[in-house]
Amino acid sequence: MRFEPKFISKQQQAKILGFIVTAIFKIKRHFYDCKVINYPKNTNCLFALWHSRQCGVYGIPEREKLHCLISKSKDGEIIAMAAEAIGIKTVRGSQRRDGAEASLKILDILKEGNNVAITIDGPNGPKEVVKKGIVEIAKLSGIPIVPFAWHNPGRGFIKLKTWDEFCFPLFCKKLCLLCGDPIYVNKDADDAEIERIRLQVEEKLKELQNEVHKNFREYFKNGEPYQKIKSNL
């Protein structure tokens, strides 16, 4: 059960929580160390990640050209405020709500050479089931899908009691982000091919999560350091 104070509107609640989350990331940026494995340097892409792991966008390099698809829900408002405060641009909408409009915006963003991160089982699940929207955008744009996962072994890594078991690196000092190889979708892909790639992305995401969890120490030791860039924090 959620605590919903009657004397504060939902919009005000979102602003307060958004401010708190932003403040946490503002403090964390001075302490955390992020290593990135297999980052796609020579192409723009569609980053695919689980809804529960969306805090991982904090470690994606080239933040100045990163956009995130975030729902128009109350929770999405909190996430959007925090994302924009650390220099990540947002596209508001989801597959179920304003999906067509959001998809058109994403296509325009990709044409300009930017990257877009999409939580492919959000905003309401089912948990860790890829929705085909990202595959269809990859087909129309010709831009590859890059699945990625992240891990932190510290005690400051917490899971919330939400439908997706949202993961938040509250006091974590070390993060490792592992990118998969780009997955391209042919412009002539039919429904069967789209379904095959949807399942491929789903399987790859699970593989990456297990891999970065199992080999965290090795990856963190050998990974490329995340280069901090200026943000409006």
mmCIF file of C-alpha atoms in Angstrom:
data_model
loop_
_atom_site.group_PDB
_atom_site.id
_atom_site.type_symbol
_atom_site.label_atom_id
_atom_site.label_comp_id
_atom_site.label_asym_id
_atom_site.label_seq_id
_atom_site.Cartn_x
_atom_site.Cartn_y
_atom_site.Cartn_z
ATOM 1 C CA MET A 1 0.000 0.000 0.000
ATOM 2 C CA ARG A 2 1.305 3.433 -0.895
ATOM 3 C CA PHE A 3 1.272 6.414 1.400
ATOM 4 C CA GLU A 4 -0.742 9.100 -0.380
ATOM 5 C CA PRO A 5 -1.001 12.278 1.752
ATOM 6 C CA LYS A 6 -4.358 13.989 1.101
ATOM 7 C CA PHE A 7 -3.000 17.501 1.687
ATOM 8 C CA ILE A 8 -0.448 17.280 -1.142
ATOM 9 C CA SER A 9 -1.501 16.907 -4.757
ATOM 10 C CA LYS A 10 -0.059 14.123 -6.905
ATOM 11 C CA GLN A 11 1.810 16.707 -8.947
ATOM 12 C CA GLN A 12 3.381 18.170 -5.790
ATOM 13 C CA GLN A 13 4.280 14.684 -4.554
ATOM 14 C CA ALA A 14 6.035 13.957 -7.847
ATOM 15 C CA LYS A 15 7.991 17.220 -7.626
ATOM 16 C CA ILE A 16 9.106 16.522 -4.050
ATOM 17 C CA LEU A 17 10.177 12.943 -4.810
ATOM 18 C CA GLY A 18 11.814 14.081 -8.039
ATOM 19 C CA PHE A 19 13.820 16.652 -6.065
ATOM 20 C CA ILE A 20 14.944 13.972 -3.594
ATOM 21 C CA VAL A 21 16.029 11.560 -6.352
ATOM 22 C CA THR A 22 17.836 14.390 -8.146
ATOM 23 C CA ALA A 23 19.657 15.342 -4.943
ATOM 24 C CA ILE A 24 20.791 11.736 -4.453
ATOM 25 C CA PHE A 25 22.288 11.591 -7.947
ATOM 26 C CA LYS A 26 23.821 15.044 -7.447
ATOM 27 C CA ILE A 27 25.712 13.710 -4.433
ATOM 28 C CA LYS A 28 26.551 10.347 -6.037
ATOM 29 C CA ARG A 29 28.260 11.922 -9.056
ATOM 30 C CA HIS A 30 31.174 12.940 -6.806
ATOM 31 C CA PHE A 31 31.755 9.447 -5.404
ATOM 32 C CA TYR A 32 30.792 6.751 -7.858
ATOM 33 C CA ASP A 33 33.047 4.994 -10.366
ATOM 34 C CA CYS A 34 31.487 3.478 -13.485
ATOM 35 C CA LYS A 35 33.168 1.167 -15.991
ATOM 36 C CA VAL A 36 31.646 0.472 -19.400
ATOM 37 C CA ILE A 37 32.196 -2.676 -21.483
ATOM 38 C CA ASN A 38 31.598 -2.927 -25.251
ATOM 39 C CA TYR A 39 30.088 0.543 -25.704
ATOM 40 C CA PRO A 40 29.071 1.198 -29.364
ATOM 41 C CA LYS A 41 31.248 4.207 -30.202
ATOM 42 C CA ASN A 42 30.751 4.523 -33.941
ATOM 43 C CA THR A 43 26.981 4.435 -34.323
ATOM 44 C CA ASN A 44 23.907 5.871 -32.696
ATOM 45 C CA CYS A 45 21.580 3.254 -31.269
ATOM 46 C CA LEU A 46 18.463 2.209 -29.389
ATOM 47 C CA PHE A 47 19.526 1.108 -25.907
ATOM 48 C CA ALA A 48 17.255 -1.653 -24.589
ATOM 49 C CA LEU A 49 17.025 -2.206 -20.838
ATOM 50 C CA TRP A 50 14.650 -3.636 -18.266
ATOM 51 C CA HIS A 51 12.329 -1.225 -16.465
ATOM 52 C CA SER A 52 13.820 -2.336 -13.153
ATOM 53 C CA ARG A 53 17.341 -1.401 -14.314
ATOM 54 C CA GLN A 54 16.668 2.052 -15.727
ATOM 55 C CA CYS A 55 19.060 3.722 -13.280
ATOM 56 C CA GLY A 56 21.748 2.263 -15.536
ATOM 57 C CA VAL A 57 21.271 5.135 -18.001
ATOM 58 C CA TYR A 58 23.263 7.193 -15.496
ATOM 59 C CA GLY A 59 26.378 5.325 -16.644
ATOM 60 C CA ILE A 60 25.876 5.620 -20.414
ATOM 61 C CA PRO A 61 28.623 7.746 -22.026
ATOM 62 C CA GLU A 62 27.874 10.569 -24.470
ATOM 63 C CA ARG A 63 25.103 11.809 -22.233
ATOM 64 C CA GLU A 64 24.778 14.958 -24.311
ATOM 65 C CA LYS A 65 23.131 12.946 -27.100
ATOM 66 C CA LEU A 66 21.130 10.555 -24.920
ATOM 67 C CA HIS A 67 17.324 10.630 -24.804
ATOM 68 C CA CYS A 68 15.124 8.369 -22.648
ATOM 69 C CA LEU A 69 11.549 7.279 -23.286
ATOM 70 C CA ILE A 70 9.662 7.828 -20.015
ATOM 71 C CA SER A 71 5.965 7.304 -19.365
ATOM 72 C CA LYS A 72 3.588 10.130 -18.438
ATOM 73 C CA SER A 73 2.690 8.440 -15.143
ATOM 74 C CA LYS A 74 3.369 9.901 -11.688
ATOM 75 C CA ASP A 75 6.405 7.648 -11.296
ATOM 76 C CA GLY A 76 7.530 8.679 -14.772
ATOM 77 C CA GLU A 77 7.355 12.332 -13.754
ATOM 78 C CA ILE A 78 9.779 11.659 -10.891
ATOM 79 C CA ILE A 79 12.193 9.806 -13.162
ATOM 80 C CA ALA A 80 11.950 12.481 -15.870
ATOM 81 C CA MET A 81 12.795 15.263 -13.412
ATOM 82 C CA ALA A 82 15.881 13.412 -12.199
ATOM 83 C CA ALA A 83 16.987 12.461 -15.719
ATOM 84 C CA GLU A 84 16.697 16.002 -17.062
ATOM 85 C CA ALA A 85 18.538 17.385 -14.034
ATOM 86 C CA ILE A 86 21.605 15.274 -14.870
ATOM 87 C CA GLY A 87 21.624 16.249 -18.522
ATOM 88 C CA ILE A 88 19.565 13.434 -20.084
ATOM 89 C CA LYS A 89 16.815 14.538 -22.460
ATOM 90 C CA THR A 90 13.434 12.813 -22.221
ATOM 91 C CA VAL A 91 10.647 11.721 -24.545
ATOM 92 C CA ARG A 92 7.350 11.352 -22.708
ATOM 93 C CA GLY A 93 4.956 8.552 -23.633
ATOM 94 C CA SER A 94 4.662 4.760 -23.755
ATOM 95 C CA GLN A 95 3.407 1.984 -25.992
ATOM 96 C CA ARG A 96 -0.019 2.159 -24.357
ATOM 97 C CA ARG A 97 -0.208 5.918 -23.889
ATOM 98 C CA ASP A 98 0.670 8.382 -26.671
ATOM 99 C CA GLY A 99 2.729 5.591 -28.238
ATOM 100 C CA ALA A 100 2.457 6.734 -31.861
ATOM 101 C CA GLU A 101 3.445 10.310 -31.029
ATOM 102 C CA ALA A 102 6.407 9.135 -28.913
ATOM 103 C CA SER A 103 7.576 6.769 -31.686
ATOM 104 C CA LEU A 104 7.580 9.601 -34.232
ATOM 105 C CA LYS A 105 9.619 11.771 -31.869
ATOM 106 C CA ILE A 106 12.096 8.928 -31.370
ATOM 107 C CA LEU A 107 12.502 8.478 -35.131
ATOM 108 C CA ASP A 108 13.282 12.192 -35.490
ATOM 109 C CA ILE A 109 15.791 12.031 -32.611
ATOM 110 C CA LEU A 110 17.562 9.052 -34.179
ATOM 111 C CA LYS A 111 17.748 10.797 -37.568
ATOM 112 C CA GLU A 112 19.651 13.606 -35.848
ATOM 113 C CA GLY A 113 22.346 11.128 -34.747
ATOM 114 C CA ASN A 114 21.267 10.769 -31.127
ATOM 115 C CA ASN A 115 20.768 7.712 -28.906
ATOM 116 C CA VAL A 116 17.504 6.655 -27.281
ATOM 117 C CA ALA A 117 17.111 4.398 -24.224
ATOM 118 C CA ILE A 118 13.865 2.423 -23.870
ATOM 119 C CA THR A 119 12.670 0.292 -20.958
ATOM 120 C CA ILE A 120 11.293 -2.472 -23.109
ATOM 121 C CA ASP A 121 9.031 -4.154 -20.523
ATOM 122 C CA GLY A 122 7.603 -0.921 -19.106
ATOM 123 C CA PRO A 123 5.759 0.920 -17.892
ATOM 124 C CA ASN A 124 3.491 -1.795 -16.462
ATOM 125 C CA GLY A 125 5.026 -5.129 -17.429
ATOM 126 C CA PRO A 126 4.877 -8.054 -17.621
ATOM 127 C CA LYS A 127 8.301 -8.103 -15.999
ATOM 128 C CA GLU A 128 11.206 -8.908 -18.356
ATOM 129 C CA VAL A 129 9.023 -9.476 -21.413
ATOM 130 C CA VAL A 130 10.217 -7.394 -24.354
ATOM 131 C CA LYS A 131 7.506 -5.465 -26.176
ATOM 132 C CA LYS A 132 7.850 -5.311 -29.935
ATOM 133 C CA GLY A 133 7.798 -1.494 -30.131
ATOM 134 C CA ILE A 134 11.580 -1.149 -30.012
ATOM 135 C CA VAL A 135 11.955 -3.718 -32.816
ATOM 136 C CA GLU A 136 9.508 -1.814 -35.016
ATOM 137 C CA ILE A 137 11.373 1.462 -34.385
ATOM 138 C CA ALA A 138 14.660 -0.244 -35.294
ATOM 139 C CA LYS A 139 13.050 -1.511 -38.499
ATOM 140 C CA LEU A 140 11.766 1.928 -39.530
ATOM 141 C CA SER A 141 14.921 3.824 -38.581
ATOM 142 C CA GLY A 142 17.638 1.361 -39.593
ATOM 143 C CA ILE A 143 19.274 2.058 -36.206
ATOM 144 C CA PRO A 144 20.446 -1.010 -34.230
ATOM 145 C CA ILE A 145 19.193 -2.168 -30.851
ATOM 146 C CA VAL A 146 21.910 -2.404 -28.178
ATOM 147 C CA PRO A 147 20.821 -4.353 -25.086
ATOM 148 C CA PHE A 148 22.635 -3.438 -21.888
ATOM 149 C CA ALA A 149 22.755 -4.471 -18.242
ATOM 150 C CA TRP A 150 24.507 -3.180 -15.156
ATOM 151 C CA HIS A 151 25.466 -4.474 -11.748
ATOM 152 C CA ASN A 152 26.788 -3.391 -8.401
ATOM 153 C CA PRO A 153 27.659 -5.928 -5.680
ATOM 154 C CA GLY A 154 27.516 -3.491 -2.757
ATOM 155 C CA ARG A 155 25.063 -3.374 0.123
ATOM 156 C CA GLY A 156 23.832 0.017 -1.044
ATOM 157 C CA PHE A 157 22.163 -1.710 -3.977
ATOM 158 C CA ILE A 158 18.468 -2.044 -3.069
ATOM 159 C CA LYS A 159 15.339 -3.552 -4.624
ATOM 160 C CA LEU A 160 11.981 -1.884 -4.183
ATOM 161 C CA LYS A 161 8.727 -3.797 -3.722
ATOM 162 C CA THR A 162 7.301 -2.854 -7.105
ATOM 163 C CA TRP A 163 5.959 -4.980 -9.970
ATOM 164 C CA ASP A 164 9.405 -5.001 -11.594
ATOM 165 C CA GLU A 165 11.514 -5.129 -8.377
ATOM 166 C CA PHE A 166 13.027 -1.762 -9.241
ATOM 167 C CA CYS A 167 16.778 -1.661 -8.536
ATOM 168 C CA PHE A 168 18.348 1.482 -7.110
ATOM 169 C CA PRO A 169 22.091 1.908 -6.402
ATOM 170 C CA LEU A 170 21.461 4.125 -3.377
ATOM 171 C CA PHE A 171 24.910 4.182 -1.752
ATOM 172 C CA CYS A 172 26.854 2.266 -4.390
ATOM 173 C CA LYS A 173 30.294 3.550 -5.335
ATOM 174 C CA LYS A 174 30.973 1.142 -8.194
ATOM 175 C CA LEU A 175 28.894 0.321 -11.257
ATOM 176 C CA CYS A 176 29.683 -1.807 -14.289
ATOM 177 C CA LEU A 177 27.649 -1.418 -17.463
ATOM 178 C CA LEU A 178 27.813 -4.200 -20.074
ATOM 179 C CA CYS A 179 26.562 -3.577 -23.629
ATOM 180 C CA GLY A 180 25.613 -6.330 -26.051
ATOM 181 C CA ASP A 181 26.479 -6.309 -29.744
ATOM 182 C CA PRO A 182 24.209 -4.199 -32.004
ATOM 183 C CA ILE A 183 21.128 -5.999 -33.333
ATOM 184 C CA TYR A 184 19.902 -4.735 -36.707
ATOM 185 C CA VAL A 185 16.384 -5.155 -38.083
ATOM 186 C CA ASN A 186 15.904 -5.422 -41.848
ATOM 187 C CA LYS A 187 13.490 -2.874 -43.337
ATOM 188 C CA ASP A 188 11.638 -5.777 -44.994
ATOM 189 C CA ALA A 189 11.213 -7.745 -41.746
ATOM 190 C CA ASP A 190 7.787 -9.398 -41.509
ATOM 191 C CA ASP A 191 5.852 -10.220 -38.339
ATOM 192 C CA ALA A 192 7.663 -13.530 -37.879
ATOM 193 C CA GLU A 193 11.077 -11.837 -38.121
ATOM 194 C CA ILE A 194 10.030 -9.092 -35.718
ATOM 195 C CA GLU A 195 8.957 -11.748 -33.213
ATOM 196 C CA ARG A 196 12.262 -13.595 -33.651
ATOM 197 C CA ILE A 197 14.255 -10.439 -32.926
ATOM 198 C CA ARG A 198 11.989 -9.540 -30.007
ATOM 199 C CA LEU A 199 12.831 -12.889 -28.428
ATOM 200 C CA GLN A 200 16.510 -12.427 -29.288
ATOM 201 C CA VAL A 201 16.622 -9.093 -27.441
ATOM 202 C CA GLU A 202 14.821 -10.644 -24.478
ATOM 203 C CA GLU A 203 17.245 -13.569 -24.288
ATOM 204 C CA LYS A 204 20.294 -11.340 -24.729
ATOM 205 C CA LEU A 205 19.250 -9.011 -21.928
ATOM 206 C CA LYS A 206 18.955 -11.933 -19.522
ATOM 207 C CA GLU A 207 22.350 -13.257 -20.646
ATOM 208 C CA LEU A 208 23.990 -9.863 -20.145
ATOM 209 C CA GLN A 209 22.527 -9.465 -16.667
ATOM 210 C CA ASN A 210 23.827 -12.867 -15.595
ATOM 211 C CA GLU A 211 27.198 -12.186 -17.205
ATOM 212 C CA VAL A 212 27.832 -8.796 -15.596
ATOM 213 C CA HIS A 213 26.740 -10.223 -12.236
ATOM 214 C CA LYS A 214 29.051 -13.230 -12.535
ATOM 215 C CA ASN A 215 32.100 -11.392 -13.924
ATOM 216 C CA PHE A 216 31.727 -8.027 -12.214
ATOM 217 C CA ARG A 217 35.259 -7.884 -10.756
ATOM 218 C CA GLU A 218 36.955 -8.754 -14.036
ATOM 219 C CA TYR A 219 34.835 -6.318 -16.052
ATOM 220 C CA PHE A 220 35.259 -3.513 -13.544
ATOM 221 C CA LYS A 221 39.023 -3.974 -13.579
ATOM 222 C CA ASN A 222 39.299 -3.963 -17.384
ATOM 223 C CA GLY A 223 36.422 -1.729 -18.425
ATOM 224 C CA GLU A 224 36.717 1.738 -19.887
ATOM 225 C CA PRO A 225 36.122 4.503 -17.348
ATOM 226 C CA TYR A 226 33.013 6.578 -17.797
ATOM 227 C CA GLN A 227 34.104 10.095 -18.705
ATOM 228 C CA LYS A 228 32.140 12.570 -16.662
ATOM 229 C CA ILE A 229 30.571 15.350 -18.679
ATOM 230 C CA LYS A 230 29.049 18.630 -17.680
ATOM 231 C CA SER A 231 25.419 18.560 -16.634
ATOM 232 C CA ASN A 232 23.099 21.158 -15.163
ATOM 233 C CA LEU A 233 23.410 19.729 -11.648
#
